[in-house]
XYZ file of C-alpha atoms in Angstrom:
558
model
C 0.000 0.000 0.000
C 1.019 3.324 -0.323
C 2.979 5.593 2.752
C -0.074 7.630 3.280
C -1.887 4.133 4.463
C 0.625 2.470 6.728
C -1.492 2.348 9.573
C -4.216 0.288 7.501
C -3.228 -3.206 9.760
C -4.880 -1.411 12.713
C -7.517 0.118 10.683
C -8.568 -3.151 9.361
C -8.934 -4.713 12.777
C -11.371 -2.323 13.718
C -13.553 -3.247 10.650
C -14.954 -6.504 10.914
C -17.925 -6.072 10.124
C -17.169 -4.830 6.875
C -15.422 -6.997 5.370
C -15.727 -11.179 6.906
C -12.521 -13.007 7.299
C -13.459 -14.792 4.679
C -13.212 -12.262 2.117
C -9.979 -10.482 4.035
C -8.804 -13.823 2.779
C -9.884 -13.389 -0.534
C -8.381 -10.252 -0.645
C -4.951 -11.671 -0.892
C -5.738 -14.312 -3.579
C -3.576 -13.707 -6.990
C -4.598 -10.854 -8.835
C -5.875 -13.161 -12.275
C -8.607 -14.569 -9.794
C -10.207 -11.059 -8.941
C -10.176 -9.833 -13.062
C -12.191 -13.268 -14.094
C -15.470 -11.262 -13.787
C -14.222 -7.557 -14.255
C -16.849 -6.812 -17.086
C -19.655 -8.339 -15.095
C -18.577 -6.158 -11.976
C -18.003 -3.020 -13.504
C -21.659 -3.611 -14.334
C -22.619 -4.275 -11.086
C -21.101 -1.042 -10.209
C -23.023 1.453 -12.733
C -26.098 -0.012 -11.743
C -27.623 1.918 -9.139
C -30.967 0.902 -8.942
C -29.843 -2.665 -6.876
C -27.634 -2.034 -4.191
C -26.331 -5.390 -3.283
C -25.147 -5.631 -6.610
C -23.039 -2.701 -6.783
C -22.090 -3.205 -3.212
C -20.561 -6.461 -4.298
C -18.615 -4.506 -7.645
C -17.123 -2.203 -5.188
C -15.644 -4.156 -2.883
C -14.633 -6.069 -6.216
C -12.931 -3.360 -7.315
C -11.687 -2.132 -3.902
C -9.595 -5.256 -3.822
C -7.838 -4.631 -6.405
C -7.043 -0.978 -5.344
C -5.752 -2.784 -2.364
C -3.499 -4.789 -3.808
C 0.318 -3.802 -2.592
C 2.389 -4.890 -5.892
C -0.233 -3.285 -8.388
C -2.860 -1.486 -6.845
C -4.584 -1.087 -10.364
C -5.845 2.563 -10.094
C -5.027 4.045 -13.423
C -6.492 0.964 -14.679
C -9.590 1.821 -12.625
C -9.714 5.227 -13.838
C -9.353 4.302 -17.241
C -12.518 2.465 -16.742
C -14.418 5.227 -15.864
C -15.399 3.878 -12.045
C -14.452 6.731 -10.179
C -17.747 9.195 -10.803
C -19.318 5.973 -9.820
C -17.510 5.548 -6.229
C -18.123 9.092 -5.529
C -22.283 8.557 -6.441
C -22.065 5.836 -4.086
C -20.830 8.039 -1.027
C -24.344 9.973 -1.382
C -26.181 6.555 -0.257
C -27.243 7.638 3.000
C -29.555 4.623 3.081
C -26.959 2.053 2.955
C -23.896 2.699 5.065
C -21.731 -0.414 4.127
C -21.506 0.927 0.373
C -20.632 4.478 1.817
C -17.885 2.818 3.403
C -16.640 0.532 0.717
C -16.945 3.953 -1.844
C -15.184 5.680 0.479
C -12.227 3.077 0.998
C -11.679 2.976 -2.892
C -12.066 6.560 -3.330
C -9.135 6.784 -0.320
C -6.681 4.336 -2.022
C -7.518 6.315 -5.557
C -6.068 9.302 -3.809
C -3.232 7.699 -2.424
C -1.499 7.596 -6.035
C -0.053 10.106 -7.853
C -1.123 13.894 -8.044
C -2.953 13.043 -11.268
C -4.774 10.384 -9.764
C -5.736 12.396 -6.782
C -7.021 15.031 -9.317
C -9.169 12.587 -10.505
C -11.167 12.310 -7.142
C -11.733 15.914 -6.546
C -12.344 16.711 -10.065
C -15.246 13.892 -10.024
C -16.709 16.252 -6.920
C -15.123 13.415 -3.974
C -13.630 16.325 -2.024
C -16.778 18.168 -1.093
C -18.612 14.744 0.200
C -15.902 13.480 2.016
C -16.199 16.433 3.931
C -19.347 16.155 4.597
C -18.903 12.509 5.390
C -16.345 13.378 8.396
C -19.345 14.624 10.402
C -20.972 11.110 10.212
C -22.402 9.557 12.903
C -21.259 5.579 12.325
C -17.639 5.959 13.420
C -16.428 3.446 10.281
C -17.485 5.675 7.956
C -16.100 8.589 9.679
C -13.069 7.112 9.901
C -12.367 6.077 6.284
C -14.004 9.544 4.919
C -10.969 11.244 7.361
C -8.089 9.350 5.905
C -9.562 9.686 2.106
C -9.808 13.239 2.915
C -5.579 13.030 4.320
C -4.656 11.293 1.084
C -6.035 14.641 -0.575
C -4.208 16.792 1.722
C -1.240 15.446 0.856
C -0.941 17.110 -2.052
C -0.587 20.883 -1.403
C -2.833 22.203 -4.399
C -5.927 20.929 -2.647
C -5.318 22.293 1.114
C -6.313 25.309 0.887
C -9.954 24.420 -0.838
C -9.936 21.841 2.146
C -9.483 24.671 5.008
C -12.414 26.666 3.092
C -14.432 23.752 3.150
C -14.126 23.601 6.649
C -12.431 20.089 6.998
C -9.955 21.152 9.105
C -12.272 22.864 11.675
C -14.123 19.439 11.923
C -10.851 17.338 12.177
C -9.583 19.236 14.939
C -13.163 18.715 16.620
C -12.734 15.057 16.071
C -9.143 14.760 17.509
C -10.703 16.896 20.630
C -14.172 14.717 21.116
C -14.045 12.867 24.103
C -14.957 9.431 22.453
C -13.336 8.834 19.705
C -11.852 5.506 19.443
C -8.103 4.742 18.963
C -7.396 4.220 15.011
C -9.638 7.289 14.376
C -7.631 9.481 16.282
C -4.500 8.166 14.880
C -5.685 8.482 11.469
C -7.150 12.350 12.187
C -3.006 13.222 13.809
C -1.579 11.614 10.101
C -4.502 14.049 8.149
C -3.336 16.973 10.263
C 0.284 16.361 9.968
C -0.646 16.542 6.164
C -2.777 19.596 6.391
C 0.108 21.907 7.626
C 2.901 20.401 5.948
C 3.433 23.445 4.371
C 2.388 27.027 5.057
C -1.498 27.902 3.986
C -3.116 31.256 2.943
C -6.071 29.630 4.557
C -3.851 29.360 7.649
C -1.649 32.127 7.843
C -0.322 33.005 11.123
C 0.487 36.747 10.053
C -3.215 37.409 9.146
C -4.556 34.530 11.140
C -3.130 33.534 14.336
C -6.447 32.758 16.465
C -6.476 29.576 13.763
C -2.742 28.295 14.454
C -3.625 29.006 17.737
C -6.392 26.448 18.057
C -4.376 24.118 16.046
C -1.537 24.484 18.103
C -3.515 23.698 20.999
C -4.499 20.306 19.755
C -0.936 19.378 18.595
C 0.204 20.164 22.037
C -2.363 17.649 23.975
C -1.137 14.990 21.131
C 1.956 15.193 22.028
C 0.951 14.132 25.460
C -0.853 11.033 24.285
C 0.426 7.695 25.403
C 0.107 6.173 21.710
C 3.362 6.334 20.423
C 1.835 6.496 16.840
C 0.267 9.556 17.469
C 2.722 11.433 18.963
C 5.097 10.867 15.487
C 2.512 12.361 13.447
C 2.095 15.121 16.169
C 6.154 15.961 16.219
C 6.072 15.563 12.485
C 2.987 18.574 12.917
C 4.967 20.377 15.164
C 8.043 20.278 12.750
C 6.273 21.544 9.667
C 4.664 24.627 11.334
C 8.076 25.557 12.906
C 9.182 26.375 9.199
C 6.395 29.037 8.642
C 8.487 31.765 9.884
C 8.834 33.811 13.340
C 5.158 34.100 14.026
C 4.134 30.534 13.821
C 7.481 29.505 16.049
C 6.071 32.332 18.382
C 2.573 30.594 18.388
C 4.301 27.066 19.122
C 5.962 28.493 22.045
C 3.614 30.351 23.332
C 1.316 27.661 23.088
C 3.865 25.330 25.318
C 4.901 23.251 22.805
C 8.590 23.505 23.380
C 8.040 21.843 26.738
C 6.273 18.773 25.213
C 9.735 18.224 22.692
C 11.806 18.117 25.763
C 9.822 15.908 27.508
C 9.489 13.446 24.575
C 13.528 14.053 23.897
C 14.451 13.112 27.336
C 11.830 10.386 27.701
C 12.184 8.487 24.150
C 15.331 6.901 22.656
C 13.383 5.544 19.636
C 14.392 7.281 16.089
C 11.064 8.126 14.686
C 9.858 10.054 18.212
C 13.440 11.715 18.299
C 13.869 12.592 14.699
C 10.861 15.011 14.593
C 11.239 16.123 17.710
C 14.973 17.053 17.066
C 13.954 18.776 13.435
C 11.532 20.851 15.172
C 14.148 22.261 17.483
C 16.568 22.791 14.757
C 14.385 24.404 12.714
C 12.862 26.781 16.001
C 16.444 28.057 16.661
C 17.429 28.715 12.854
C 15.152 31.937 13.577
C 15.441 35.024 15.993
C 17.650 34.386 18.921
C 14.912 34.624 21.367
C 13.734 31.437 19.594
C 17.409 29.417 19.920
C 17.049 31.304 23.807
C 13.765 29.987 24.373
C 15.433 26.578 23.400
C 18.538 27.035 25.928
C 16.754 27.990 28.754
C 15.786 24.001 28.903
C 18.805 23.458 30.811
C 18.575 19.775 30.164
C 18.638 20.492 26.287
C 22.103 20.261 25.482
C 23.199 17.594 27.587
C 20.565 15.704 26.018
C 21.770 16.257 22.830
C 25.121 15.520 23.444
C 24.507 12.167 24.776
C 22.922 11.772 21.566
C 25.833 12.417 19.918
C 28.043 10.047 22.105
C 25.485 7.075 21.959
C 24.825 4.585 19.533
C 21.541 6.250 17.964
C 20.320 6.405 14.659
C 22.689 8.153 11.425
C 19.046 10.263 10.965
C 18.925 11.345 14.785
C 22.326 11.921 15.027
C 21.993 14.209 11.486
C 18.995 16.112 13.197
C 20.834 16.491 16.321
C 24.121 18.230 14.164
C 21.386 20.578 12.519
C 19.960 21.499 15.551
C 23.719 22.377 17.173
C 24.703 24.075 14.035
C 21.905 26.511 13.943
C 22.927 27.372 17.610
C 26.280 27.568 16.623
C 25.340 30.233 13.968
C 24.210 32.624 16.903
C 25.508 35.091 19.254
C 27.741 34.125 22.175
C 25.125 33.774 24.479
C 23.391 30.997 23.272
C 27.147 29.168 21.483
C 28.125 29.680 25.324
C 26.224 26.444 26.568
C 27.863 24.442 23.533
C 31.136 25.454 25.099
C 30.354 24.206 28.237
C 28.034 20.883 27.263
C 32.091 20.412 25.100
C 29.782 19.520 22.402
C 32.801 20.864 19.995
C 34.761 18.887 20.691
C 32.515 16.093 19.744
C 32.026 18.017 16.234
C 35.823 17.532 15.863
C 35.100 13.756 15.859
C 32.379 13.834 13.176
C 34.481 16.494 10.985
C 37.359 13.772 11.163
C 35.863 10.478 11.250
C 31.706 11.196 10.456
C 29.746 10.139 7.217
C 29.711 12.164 4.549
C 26.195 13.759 5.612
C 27.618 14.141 9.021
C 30.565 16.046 8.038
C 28.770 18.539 5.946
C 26.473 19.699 9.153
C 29.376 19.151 11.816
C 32.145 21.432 9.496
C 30.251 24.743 9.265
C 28.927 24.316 12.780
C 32.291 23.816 14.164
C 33.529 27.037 11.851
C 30.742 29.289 12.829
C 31.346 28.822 16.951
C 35.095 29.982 15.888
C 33.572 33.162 13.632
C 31.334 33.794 16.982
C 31.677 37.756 17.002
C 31.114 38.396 20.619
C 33.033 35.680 21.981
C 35.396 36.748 25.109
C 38.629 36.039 25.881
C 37.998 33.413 28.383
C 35.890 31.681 25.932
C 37.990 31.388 23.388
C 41.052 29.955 25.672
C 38.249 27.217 26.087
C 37.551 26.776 22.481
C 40.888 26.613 21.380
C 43.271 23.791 21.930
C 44.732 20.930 19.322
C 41.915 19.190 18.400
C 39.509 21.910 17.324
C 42.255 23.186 15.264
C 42.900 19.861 13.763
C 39.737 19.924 12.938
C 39.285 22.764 10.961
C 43.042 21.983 9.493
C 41.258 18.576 8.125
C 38.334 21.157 6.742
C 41.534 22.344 4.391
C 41.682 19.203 2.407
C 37.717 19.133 1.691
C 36.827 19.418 -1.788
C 33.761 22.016 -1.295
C 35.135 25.371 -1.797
C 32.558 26.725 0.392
C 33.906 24.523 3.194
C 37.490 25.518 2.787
C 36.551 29.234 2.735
C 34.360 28.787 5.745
C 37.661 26.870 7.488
C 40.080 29.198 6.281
C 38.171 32.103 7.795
C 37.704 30.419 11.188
C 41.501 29.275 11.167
C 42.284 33.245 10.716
C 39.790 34.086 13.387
C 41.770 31.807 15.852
C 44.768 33.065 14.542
C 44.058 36.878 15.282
C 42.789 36.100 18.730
C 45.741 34.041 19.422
C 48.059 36.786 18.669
C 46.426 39.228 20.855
C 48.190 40.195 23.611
C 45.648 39.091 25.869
C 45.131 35.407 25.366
C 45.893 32.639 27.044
C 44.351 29.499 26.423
C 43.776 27.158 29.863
C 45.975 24.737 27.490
C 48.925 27.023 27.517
C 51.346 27.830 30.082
C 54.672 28.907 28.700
C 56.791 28.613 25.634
C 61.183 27.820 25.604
C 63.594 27.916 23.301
C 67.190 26.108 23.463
C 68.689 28.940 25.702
C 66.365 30.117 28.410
C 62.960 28.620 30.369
C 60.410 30.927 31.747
C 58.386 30.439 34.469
C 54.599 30.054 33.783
C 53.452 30.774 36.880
C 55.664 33.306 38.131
C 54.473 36.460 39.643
C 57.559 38.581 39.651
C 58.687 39.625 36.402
C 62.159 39.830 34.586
C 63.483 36.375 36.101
C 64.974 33.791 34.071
C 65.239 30.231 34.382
C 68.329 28.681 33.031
C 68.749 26.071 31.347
C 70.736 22.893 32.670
C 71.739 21.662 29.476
C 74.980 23.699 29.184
C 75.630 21.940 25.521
C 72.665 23.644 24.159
C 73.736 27.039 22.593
C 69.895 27.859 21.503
C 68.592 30.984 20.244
C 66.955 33.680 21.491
C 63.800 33.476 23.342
C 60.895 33.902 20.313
C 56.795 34.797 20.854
C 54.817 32.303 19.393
C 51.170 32.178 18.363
C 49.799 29.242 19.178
C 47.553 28.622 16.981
C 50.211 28.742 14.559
C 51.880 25.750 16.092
C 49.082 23.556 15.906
C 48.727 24.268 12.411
C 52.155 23.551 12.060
C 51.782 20.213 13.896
C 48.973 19.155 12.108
C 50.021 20.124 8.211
C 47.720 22.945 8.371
C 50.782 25.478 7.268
C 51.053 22.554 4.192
C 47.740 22.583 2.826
C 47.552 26.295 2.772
C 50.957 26.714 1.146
C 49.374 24.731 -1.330
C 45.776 26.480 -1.232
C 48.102 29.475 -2.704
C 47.421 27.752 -5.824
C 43.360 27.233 -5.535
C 41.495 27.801 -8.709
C 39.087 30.438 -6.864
C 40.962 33.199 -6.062
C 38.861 33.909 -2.216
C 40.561 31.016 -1.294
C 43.861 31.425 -2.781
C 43.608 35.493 -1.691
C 42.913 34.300 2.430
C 45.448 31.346 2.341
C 48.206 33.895 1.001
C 46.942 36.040 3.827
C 47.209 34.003 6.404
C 50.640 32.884 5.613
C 52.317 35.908 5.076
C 50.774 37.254 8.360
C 51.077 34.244 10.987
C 53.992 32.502 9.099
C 56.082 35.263 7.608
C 59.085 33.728 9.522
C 58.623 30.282 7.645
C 61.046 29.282 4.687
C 58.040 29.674 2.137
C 59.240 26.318 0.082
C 57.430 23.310 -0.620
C 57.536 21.028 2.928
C 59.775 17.773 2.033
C 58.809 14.537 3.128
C 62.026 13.098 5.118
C 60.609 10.919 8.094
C 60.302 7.299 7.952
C 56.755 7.947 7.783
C 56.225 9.720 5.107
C 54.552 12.756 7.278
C 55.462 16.514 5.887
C 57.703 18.588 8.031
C 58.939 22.348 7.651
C 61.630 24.069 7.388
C 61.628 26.376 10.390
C 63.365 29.684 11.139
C 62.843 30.959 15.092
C 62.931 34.887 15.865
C 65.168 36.973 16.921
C 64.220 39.613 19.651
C 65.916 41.224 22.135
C 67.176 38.810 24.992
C 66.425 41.679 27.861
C 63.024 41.792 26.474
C 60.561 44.347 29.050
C 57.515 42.209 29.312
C 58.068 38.150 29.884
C 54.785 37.625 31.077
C 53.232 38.690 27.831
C 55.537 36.049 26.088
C 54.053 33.805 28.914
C 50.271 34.121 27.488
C 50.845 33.874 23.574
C 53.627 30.862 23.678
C 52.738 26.916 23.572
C 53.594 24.657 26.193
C 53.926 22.001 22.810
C 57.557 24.424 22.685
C 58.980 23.036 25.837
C 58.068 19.477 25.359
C 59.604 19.724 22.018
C 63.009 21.117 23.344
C 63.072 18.242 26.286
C 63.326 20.634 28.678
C 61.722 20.683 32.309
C 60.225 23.762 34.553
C 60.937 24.047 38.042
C 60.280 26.460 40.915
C 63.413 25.697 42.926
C 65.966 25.647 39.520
C-alpha cells in the first residue's frame, strides 16, 4: 500500500464487520482470480438501482485498489469507475456501500497527483467532507483518511481549510470518544494539512487559527500512543518552518516543553527525529527562539549524549542541525555548547563522520570559531589541538565553500591568538634552546636557566599558538598549497594568512624526510631582544607544545 496508508493493519482490525474473514482472505488471492469477472462487476457497479449488486462490484474493485504490488488505479480510472464511487458516497440509506466507496475513493487518492485530481475533479472532495461529520464511526473514519490522502498534495489544502475540513478534524481529535485508530488516522490528516504554510492558515493574518491548532498538537503530544505522537512531532516540525510568528505561536502555546519531555523520555528514532527537526528548525530563527530553546537546561546535555550514543545516522543528522543553527548565533546561546564540550565532539564527526555528518558538523564547528562576541575566556576554552585539527582537516575538503568557511575560522583563531591578551587554559609557557620561563611566576624579569649547558639555543621567540598547531597538524602545508586554488577567495585568504602568521617560515614546498612519510617544515625561530621588558606577555601567547619539544623541564626551585 502506499505511505499515506501504513497504519491500515490497525484500521482493518477495527472493521470486521465490513469486510468477513473470509473475504480479508480473498483479498490476498492472486490478482488473475479477482479480473475473471471484471466486465460483469463493472456492471454491477453502474447499476444503481440494486444495491447489493453494486455493493458487491465495489468491494470487487476495492480489492484490487488494495493490492500492494499493483494497486490497479489508473487501470480503474481508465474504466471510468471513479464518478461511480463518488455517487455511491451519497447513499445515506446504505452505510456499508458508503464505506466501501469511500475506501476505494481513499486508495484512488493515495497515487499520484494526477490520480488524486481525478477524485476531486469527479466532486469526492466536497462529500468526504461532509462525510467526516458522520455519525457511524467506520465511515467517519475512512471519509478522514480519504480526505488526508487529498491533503497530501498541497494544491488541494487550501480548498480543504475553506471547506471547513480542518475545523471538523480538529473537533474530532478533541471529542471525548473517539476511538483509537480514528484518532491516529485524524493526527496523520493533520500532519498533512500543515505540511506546508497555507493562505487559509496564515499566522500573520490569522493567528487565532494556528492558535487552536496548536492547541491540539500540544495535547497529542501528550498522548500515550506512540503512533500519534510521530505524526504530532512531524505537525509540530512543519509549522516551525512558517516563519517567526508561527514559532512564536508554538511556544507560546507550550509546545517547546512537550519536545523536551518526549527528547528526554524516548530513545526511539522516529519520536526523536521530529522532535529534534523541530528544534533545529525553532532556533534557525530570531535568537529569542534558539534562547527559548537554551533555557531548557537539560537540552544540550541531552543532545550531546545523543551524539556520544549509539543512535540512529538520521537522529544523530537532526541532532548536528539542531547544534549548528545554535552555533550560527551570538555568544550567548554558542556559550552552553562550550560548556556541554559539544565541539569537541564536532571535531570527531568532521574527522571520522559520514559524509552527511561532516557537511552539518564542518560549518557548525567554523561558525562557533567566527562567533563575534566571543570573550577572551571563551575562546582559551575553544581553542586547543583538536579543534584546530579539525578545521586543518576542513583544508583538504573538496567544497570550496567549506574551505573558505575553514580558512576564515583558522584566521579568526589566529588573530585572537596573537592578541596580547590570550591565554588558552591549554597554555602555560613557551622555551627555546637557551632560556625557560616560568609560567606561573608572579615577579617579572626572572629567568630560568637552562641545565643543558651543551645547548647554545637561540633567542627566546613569541609564538602564536595557533600557529603551532597548524604547524603540527600540516595545516601550514595545505595552505601553502591552497596558494594555488582555482578560486581566487581562497587562494587570496590562504596567502593572507601565511604571510601574516607565518612570515618567519622558509616559504618552500615542505619535504617529506621521516620514515613515515609525514610533511615537516623548514623552520626559522625569531630573533628579539634577549632583555626583552615584558616576559609575562611572552608567557600568554607561547605553547607549552615548545617546551616538550626542546626536552626541557620547569621548576620552581631551579
Amino acid at each position: 500500500m502506499s505511505g499515506k496508508e501504513r497504519l491500515e493493519g490497525d484500521f482493518l482490525t477495527e472493521r470486521g464487520h465490513v469486510e468477513s474473514s473470509l473475504e480479508q482472505l480473498a483479498r490476498t488471492m492472486d490478482g488473475m482470480k479477482l479480473h475473471k469477472r471484471q466486465d460483469v462487476m463493472q456492471d454491477y457497479v453502474m447499476q444503481h438501482d440494486d444495491r447489493k449488486k453494486q455493493l458487491e462490484g465495489l468491494r470487487y474493485f476495492r480489492r484490487m485498489l488494495c493490492e500492494d504490488n499493483n494497486p490497479h488505479v489508473q487501470q480503474i480510472i481508465s474504466m471510468g469507475l471513479v464518478p461511480h464511487f463518488v455517487a455511491a458516497l451519497r447513499a445515506d440509506d446504505f452505510p456499508q456501500l458508503q464505506v466501501e466507496a469511500a475506501w476505494a475513493l481513499t486508495n484512488v487518492s493515495a497515487g499520484t497527483t494526477e490520480e488524486t485530481s481525478v477524485v476531486v475533479d469527479n466532486g469526492g472532495m466536497s462529500v468526504l467532507v461532509e462525510l467526516m461529520n458522520s455519525k457511524k464511526s467506520d465511515l467517519k473514519e475512512q471519509a478522514i483518511w480519504a480526505v488526508g490522502n487529498i491533503a497530501a498534495e498541497g494544491k488541494f489544502r487550501d480548498d480543504l481549510v475553506e471547506k471547513e475540513a480542518l475545523q471538523r478534524l480538529l473537533e474530532t481529535l478533541t471529542g471525548g470518544l473517539v476511538d483509537l485508530t480514528t484518532r491516529r488516522i485524524g493526527t496523520w490528516a493533520l500532519a498533512n494539512f500543515v505540511r506546508q504554510r497555507l493562505k487559509a492558515l496564515n499566522p500573520d493574518t490569522k493567528p487565532e487559527e494556528c492558535t487552536q491548532v496548536v492547541a491540539v498538537l500540544r495535547e497529542l503530544l501528550k498522548d500515550d500512543d506512540t503512533d500519534i505522537v510521530i505524526d504530532a512531532a512531524w505537525a509540530v516540525s512543519s509549522m516551525s518552518g512558517w516563519g517567526h510568528h508561527a514559532v512564536d505561536i508554538l511556544m507560546d502555546g507550550g509546545v517547546v516543553e512537550c519536545l523536551m519531555r518526549l527528547l528526554e523520555e524516548y530513545s526511539a528514532s522516529p519520536v526523536l527525529v521530529p522532535v529534534l527537526k523541530a528544534m533545529s528548525t525553532m532556533a534557525s530563527g530570531a535568537c529569542r527562539h534558539a534562547d527559548a530553546l537554551l533555557s531548557h537546561k537539560k537540552l544540550m546535555p541531552r543532545v550531546s549524549q545523543l551524539l556520544d550514543l549509539p543512535y540512529s545516522t538520521r537522529v544523530v543528522y537532526n541532532a548536528l542541525w539542531l547544534v549548528s543553527n545554535i552555533a550560527s548565533k551570538n555568544y550567548k546561546e554558542v556559550r552552553d555548547l562550550l560548556h556541554a564540550r559539544i565541539h569537541l565532539k564536532l571535531v570527531r564527526f568532521v574527522k571520522r563522520g559520514v559524509c552527511d555528518q561532516k557537511q552539518v558538523a564542518g560549518p557548525a564547528l567554523s561558525n562557533i570559531f567566527l562567533t563575534q562576541d566571543m570573550p577572551h575566556s571563551a575562546w582559551g576554552e575553544l581553542i586547543g589541538e583538536e579543534e584546530i585539527e579539525g578545521l586543518c582537516e576542513m583544508l583538504t575538503w573538496n567544497g570550496k565553500s567549506y574551505i573558505h568557511r575553514a580558512i576564515v575560522a583558522l584566521q579568526s583563531a589566529l588573530q585572537v591568538a596573537a592578541s596580547r591578551h590570550f591565554l588558552t587554559c591549554k597554555e602555560q609557557c613557551f622555551l627555546n634552546e637557551s632560556y625557560a620561563v616560568c609560567g606561573n611566576a608572579t615577579i617579572r624579569k626572572k629567568r630560568i636557566r637552562v641545565k643543558d649547558k651543551e645547548r647554545t639555543g637561540r633567542p627566546l621567540a613569541k609564538s602564536n599558538i595557533v600557529a603551532e598547531f597548524m604547524r603540527s597538524n600540516d595545516g601550514y602545508f595545505t595552505l601553502f598549497h591552497l596558494q594555488d586554488h582555482d578560486d581566487q577567495k581562497i587562494s587570496d585568504k590562504a596567502q593572507a594568512i601565511l604571510n601574516t602568521h607565518f612570515q618567519d617560515e622558509m616559504l618552500v614546498e615542505p619535504e617529506t624526510n621521516d620514515e613515515n612519510g609525514s610533511d615537516r617544515f623548514l623552520e626559522d625561530a625569531v630573533d628579539i631582544e634577549e632583555d626583552a621588558e615584558d616576559m609575562s606577555e611572552v608567557c600568554a601567547t607561547l605553547s607549552k607544545a615548545k617546551l616538550q619539544d626542546a626536552g626541557l623541564t620547569i621548576s620552581a626551585n631551579d
